[in-house]
mmCIF file of C-alpha atoms in Angstrom:
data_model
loop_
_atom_site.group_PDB
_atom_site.id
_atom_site.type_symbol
_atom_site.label_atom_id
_atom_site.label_comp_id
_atom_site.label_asym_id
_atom_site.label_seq_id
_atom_site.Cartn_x
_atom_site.Cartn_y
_atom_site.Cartn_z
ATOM 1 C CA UNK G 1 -42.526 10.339 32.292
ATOM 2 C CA UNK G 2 -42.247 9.706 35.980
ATOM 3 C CA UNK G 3 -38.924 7.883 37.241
ATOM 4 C CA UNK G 4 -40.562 5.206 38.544
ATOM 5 C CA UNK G 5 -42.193 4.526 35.184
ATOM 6 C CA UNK G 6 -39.095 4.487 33.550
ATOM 7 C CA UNK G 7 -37.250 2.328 36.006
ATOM 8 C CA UNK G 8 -40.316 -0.184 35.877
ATOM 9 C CA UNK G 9 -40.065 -0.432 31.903
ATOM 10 C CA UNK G 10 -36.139 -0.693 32.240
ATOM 11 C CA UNK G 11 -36.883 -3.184 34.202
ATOM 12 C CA UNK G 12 -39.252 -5.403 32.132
ATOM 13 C CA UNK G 13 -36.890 -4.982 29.628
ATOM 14 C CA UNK G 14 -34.241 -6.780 30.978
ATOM 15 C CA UNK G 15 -36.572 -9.874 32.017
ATOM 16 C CA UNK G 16 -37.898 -10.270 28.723
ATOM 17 C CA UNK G 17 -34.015 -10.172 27.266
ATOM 18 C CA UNK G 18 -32.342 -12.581 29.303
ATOM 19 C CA UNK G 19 -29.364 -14.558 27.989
ATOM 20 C CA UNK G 20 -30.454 -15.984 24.699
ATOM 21 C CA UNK G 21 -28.514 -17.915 21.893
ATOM 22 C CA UNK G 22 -27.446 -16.135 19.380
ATOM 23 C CA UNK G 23 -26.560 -17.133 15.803
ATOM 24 C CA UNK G 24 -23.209 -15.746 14.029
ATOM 25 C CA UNK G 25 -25.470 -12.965 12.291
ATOM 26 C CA UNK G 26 -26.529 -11.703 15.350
ATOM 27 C CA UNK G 27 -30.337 -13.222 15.435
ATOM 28 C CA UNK G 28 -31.382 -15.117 18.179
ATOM 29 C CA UNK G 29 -31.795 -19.091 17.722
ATOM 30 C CA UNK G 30 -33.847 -21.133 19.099
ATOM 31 C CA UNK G 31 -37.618 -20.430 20.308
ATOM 32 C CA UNK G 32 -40.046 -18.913 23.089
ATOM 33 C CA UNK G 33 -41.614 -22.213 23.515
ATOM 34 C CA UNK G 34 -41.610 -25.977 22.251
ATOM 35 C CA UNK G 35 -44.997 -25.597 20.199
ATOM 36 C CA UNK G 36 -43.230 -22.468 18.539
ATOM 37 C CA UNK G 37 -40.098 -24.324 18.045
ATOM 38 C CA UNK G 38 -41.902 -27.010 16.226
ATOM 39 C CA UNK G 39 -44.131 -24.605 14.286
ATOM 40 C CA UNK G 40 -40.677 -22.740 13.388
ATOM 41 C CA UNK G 41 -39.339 -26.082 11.901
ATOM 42 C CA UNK G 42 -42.301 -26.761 10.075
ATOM 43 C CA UNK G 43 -42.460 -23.561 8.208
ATOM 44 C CA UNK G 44 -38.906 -23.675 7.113
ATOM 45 C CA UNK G 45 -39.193 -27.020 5.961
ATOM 46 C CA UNK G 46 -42.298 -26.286 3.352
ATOM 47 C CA UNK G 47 -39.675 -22.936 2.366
ATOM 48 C CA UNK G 48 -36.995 -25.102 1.931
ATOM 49 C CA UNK G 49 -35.045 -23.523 4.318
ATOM 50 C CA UNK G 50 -32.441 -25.452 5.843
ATOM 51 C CA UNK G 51 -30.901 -22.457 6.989
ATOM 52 C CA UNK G 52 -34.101 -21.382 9.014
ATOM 53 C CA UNK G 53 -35.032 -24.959 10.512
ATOM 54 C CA UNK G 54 -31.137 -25.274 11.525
ATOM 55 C CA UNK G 55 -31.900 -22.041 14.005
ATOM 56 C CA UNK G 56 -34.584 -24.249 15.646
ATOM 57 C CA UNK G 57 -32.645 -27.548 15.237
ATOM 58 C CA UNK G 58 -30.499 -28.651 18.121
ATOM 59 C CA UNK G 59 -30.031 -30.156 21.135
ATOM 60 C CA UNK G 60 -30.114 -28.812 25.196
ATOM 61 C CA UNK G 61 -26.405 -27.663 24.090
ATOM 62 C CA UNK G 62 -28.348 -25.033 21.733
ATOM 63 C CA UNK G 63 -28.429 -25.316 17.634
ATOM 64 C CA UNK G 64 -26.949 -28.378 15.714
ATOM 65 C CA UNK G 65 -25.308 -25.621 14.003
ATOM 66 C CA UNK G 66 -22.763 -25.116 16.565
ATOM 67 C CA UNK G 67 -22.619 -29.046 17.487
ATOM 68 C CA UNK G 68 -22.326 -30.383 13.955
ATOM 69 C CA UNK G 69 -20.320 -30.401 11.092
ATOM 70 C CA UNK G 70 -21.756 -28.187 8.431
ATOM 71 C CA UNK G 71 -21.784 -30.419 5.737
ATOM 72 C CA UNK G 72 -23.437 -33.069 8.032
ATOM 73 C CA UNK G 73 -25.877 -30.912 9.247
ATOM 74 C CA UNK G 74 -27.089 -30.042 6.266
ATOM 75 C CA UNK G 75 -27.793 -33.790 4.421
ATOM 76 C CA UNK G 76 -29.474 -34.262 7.923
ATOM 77 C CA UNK G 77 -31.737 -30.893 7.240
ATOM 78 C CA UNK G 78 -32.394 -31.905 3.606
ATOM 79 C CA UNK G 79 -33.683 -35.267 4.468
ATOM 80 C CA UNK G 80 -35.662 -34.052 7.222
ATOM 81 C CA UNK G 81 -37.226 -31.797 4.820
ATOM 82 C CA UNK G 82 -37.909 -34.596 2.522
ATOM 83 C CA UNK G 83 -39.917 -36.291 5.160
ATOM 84 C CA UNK G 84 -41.485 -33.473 7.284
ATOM 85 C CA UNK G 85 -42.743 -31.823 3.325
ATOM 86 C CA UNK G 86 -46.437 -31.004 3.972
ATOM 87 C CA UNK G 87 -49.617 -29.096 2.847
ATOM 88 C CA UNK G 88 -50.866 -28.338 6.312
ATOM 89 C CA UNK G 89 -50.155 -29.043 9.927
ATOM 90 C CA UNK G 90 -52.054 -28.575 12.932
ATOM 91 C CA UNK G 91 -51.065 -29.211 16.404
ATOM 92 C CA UNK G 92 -52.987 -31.749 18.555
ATOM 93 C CA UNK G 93 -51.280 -31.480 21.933
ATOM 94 C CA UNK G 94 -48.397 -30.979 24.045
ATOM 95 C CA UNK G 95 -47.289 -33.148 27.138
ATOM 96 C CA UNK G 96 -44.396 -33.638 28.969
ATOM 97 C CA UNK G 97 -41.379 -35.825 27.618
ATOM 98 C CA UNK G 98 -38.968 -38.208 29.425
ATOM 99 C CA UNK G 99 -35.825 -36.430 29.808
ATOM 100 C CA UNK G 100 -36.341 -32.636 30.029
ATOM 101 C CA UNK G 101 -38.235 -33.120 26.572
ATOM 102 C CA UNK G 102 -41.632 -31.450 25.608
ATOM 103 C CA UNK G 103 -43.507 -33.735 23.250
ATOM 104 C CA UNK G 104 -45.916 -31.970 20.772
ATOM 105 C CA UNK G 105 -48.317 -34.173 18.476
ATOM 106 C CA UNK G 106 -48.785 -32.691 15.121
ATOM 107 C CA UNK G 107 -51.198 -34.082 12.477
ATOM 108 C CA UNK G 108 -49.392 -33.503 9.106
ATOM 109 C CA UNK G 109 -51.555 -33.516 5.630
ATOM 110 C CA UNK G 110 -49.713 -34.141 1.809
ATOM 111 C CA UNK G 111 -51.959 -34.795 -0.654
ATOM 112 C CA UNK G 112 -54.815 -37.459 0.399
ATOM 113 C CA UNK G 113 -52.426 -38.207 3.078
ATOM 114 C CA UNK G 114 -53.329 -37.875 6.938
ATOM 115 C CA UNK G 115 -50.463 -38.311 9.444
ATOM 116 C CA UNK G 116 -49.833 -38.429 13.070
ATOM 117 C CA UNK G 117 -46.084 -37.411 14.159
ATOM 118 C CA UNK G 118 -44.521 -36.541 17.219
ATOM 119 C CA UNK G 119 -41.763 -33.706 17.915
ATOM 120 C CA UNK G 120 -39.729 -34.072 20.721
ATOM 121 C CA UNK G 121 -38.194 -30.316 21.392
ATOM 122 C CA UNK G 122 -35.972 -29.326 24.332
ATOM 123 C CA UNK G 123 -35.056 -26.266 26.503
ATOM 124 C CA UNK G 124 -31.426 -24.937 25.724
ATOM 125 C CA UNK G 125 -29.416 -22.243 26.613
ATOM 126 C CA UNK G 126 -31.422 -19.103 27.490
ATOM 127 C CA UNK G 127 -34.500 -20.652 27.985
ATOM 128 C CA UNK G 128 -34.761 -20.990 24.322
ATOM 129 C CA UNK G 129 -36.382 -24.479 22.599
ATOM 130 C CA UNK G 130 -35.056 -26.416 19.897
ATOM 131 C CA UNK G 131 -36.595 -29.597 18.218
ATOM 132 C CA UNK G 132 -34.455 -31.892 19.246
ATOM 133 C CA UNK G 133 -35.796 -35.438 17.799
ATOM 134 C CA UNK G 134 -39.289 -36.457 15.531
ATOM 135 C CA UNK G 135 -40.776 -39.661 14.597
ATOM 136 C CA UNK G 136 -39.623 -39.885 10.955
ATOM 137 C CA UNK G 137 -41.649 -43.499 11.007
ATOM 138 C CA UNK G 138 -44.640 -42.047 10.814
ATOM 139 C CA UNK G 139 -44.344 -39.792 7.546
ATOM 140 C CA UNK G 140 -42.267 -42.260 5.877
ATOM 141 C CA UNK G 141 -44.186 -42.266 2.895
ATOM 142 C CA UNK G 142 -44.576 -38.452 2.441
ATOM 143 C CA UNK G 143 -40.812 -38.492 1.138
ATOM 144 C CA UNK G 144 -40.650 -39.098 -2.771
ATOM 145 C CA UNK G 145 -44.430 -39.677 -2.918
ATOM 146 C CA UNK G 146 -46.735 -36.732 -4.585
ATOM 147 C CA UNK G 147 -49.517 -37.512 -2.190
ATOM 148 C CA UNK G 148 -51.621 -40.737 -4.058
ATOM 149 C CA UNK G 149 -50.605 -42.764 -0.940
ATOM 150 C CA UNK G 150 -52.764 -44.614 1.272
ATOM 151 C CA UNK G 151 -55.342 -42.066 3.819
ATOM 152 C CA UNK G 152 -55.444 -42.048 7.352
ATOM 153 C CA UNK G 153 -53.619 -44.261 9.457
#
């Protein structure tokens, strides 16, 4: 291999690596981008993963996990869980927020239930994206109910 092949992959390399939060167990936090962030969240919360939707949780500071106490974190993951429970999701757009925020619009299915919600996700430290805020209002119902609620909205 040529030396100019190998200083051109060295290279890319260190782009693609640049400073990135990383979590106590050595994994980075955080996501590529906010759609992937949100997606992230999502899948944790049908696994019941609070650990997994607190490494995409967080604030332009980086994870809640390093911003919040433990215990509190966690009742905040568990009820988020509660609300944001679904059968399937699918992503209807992504615009810009106010405030450095990205805003992506997910639709959100449980049971004969059809719901629109919004994420609000923001850039932290190395370039990563965490969800920082959602609109809870508008899967209130999917918490505690099995899905015989009232369709569309």
């Amino acid at each position: 291999m040529s030396f100019r092949r190998v200083a051109g992959l060295v290279f890319l390399a260190a782009c693609a690596s640049g400073p990135q939060t990383v979590r106590n167990d050595g994994s980075v936090t955080g996501a590529a981008a906010p759609k992937l962030a949100v997606d992230m969240f999502l899948k944790a919360v049908n696994e019941k993963d609070i650990q997994a939707m607190g490494t995409v949780f967080g604030t332009k500071e980086g994870p809640a996990r390093q911003t919040l106490d433990r215990t509190e974190l966690e009742k905040r993951l568990i009820i988020l869980a509660c609300y944001f429970n679904h059968d399937s999701a699918r992503t209807l757009g992504e615009d810009r927020g106010t405030q450095d925020h990205r805003e992506v619009r997910v639709e959100l299915k449980k049971g004969n239930m059809t719901r629109q919600t919004t994420f609000y996700t923001i850039q932290g430290p190395g370039r990563r994206w965490y969800v920082d805020n959602m609109d809870i209002a508008s899967v209130r119902d999917f918490c505690g109910n099995p899905g015989t609620g009232r369709t569309g909205r």
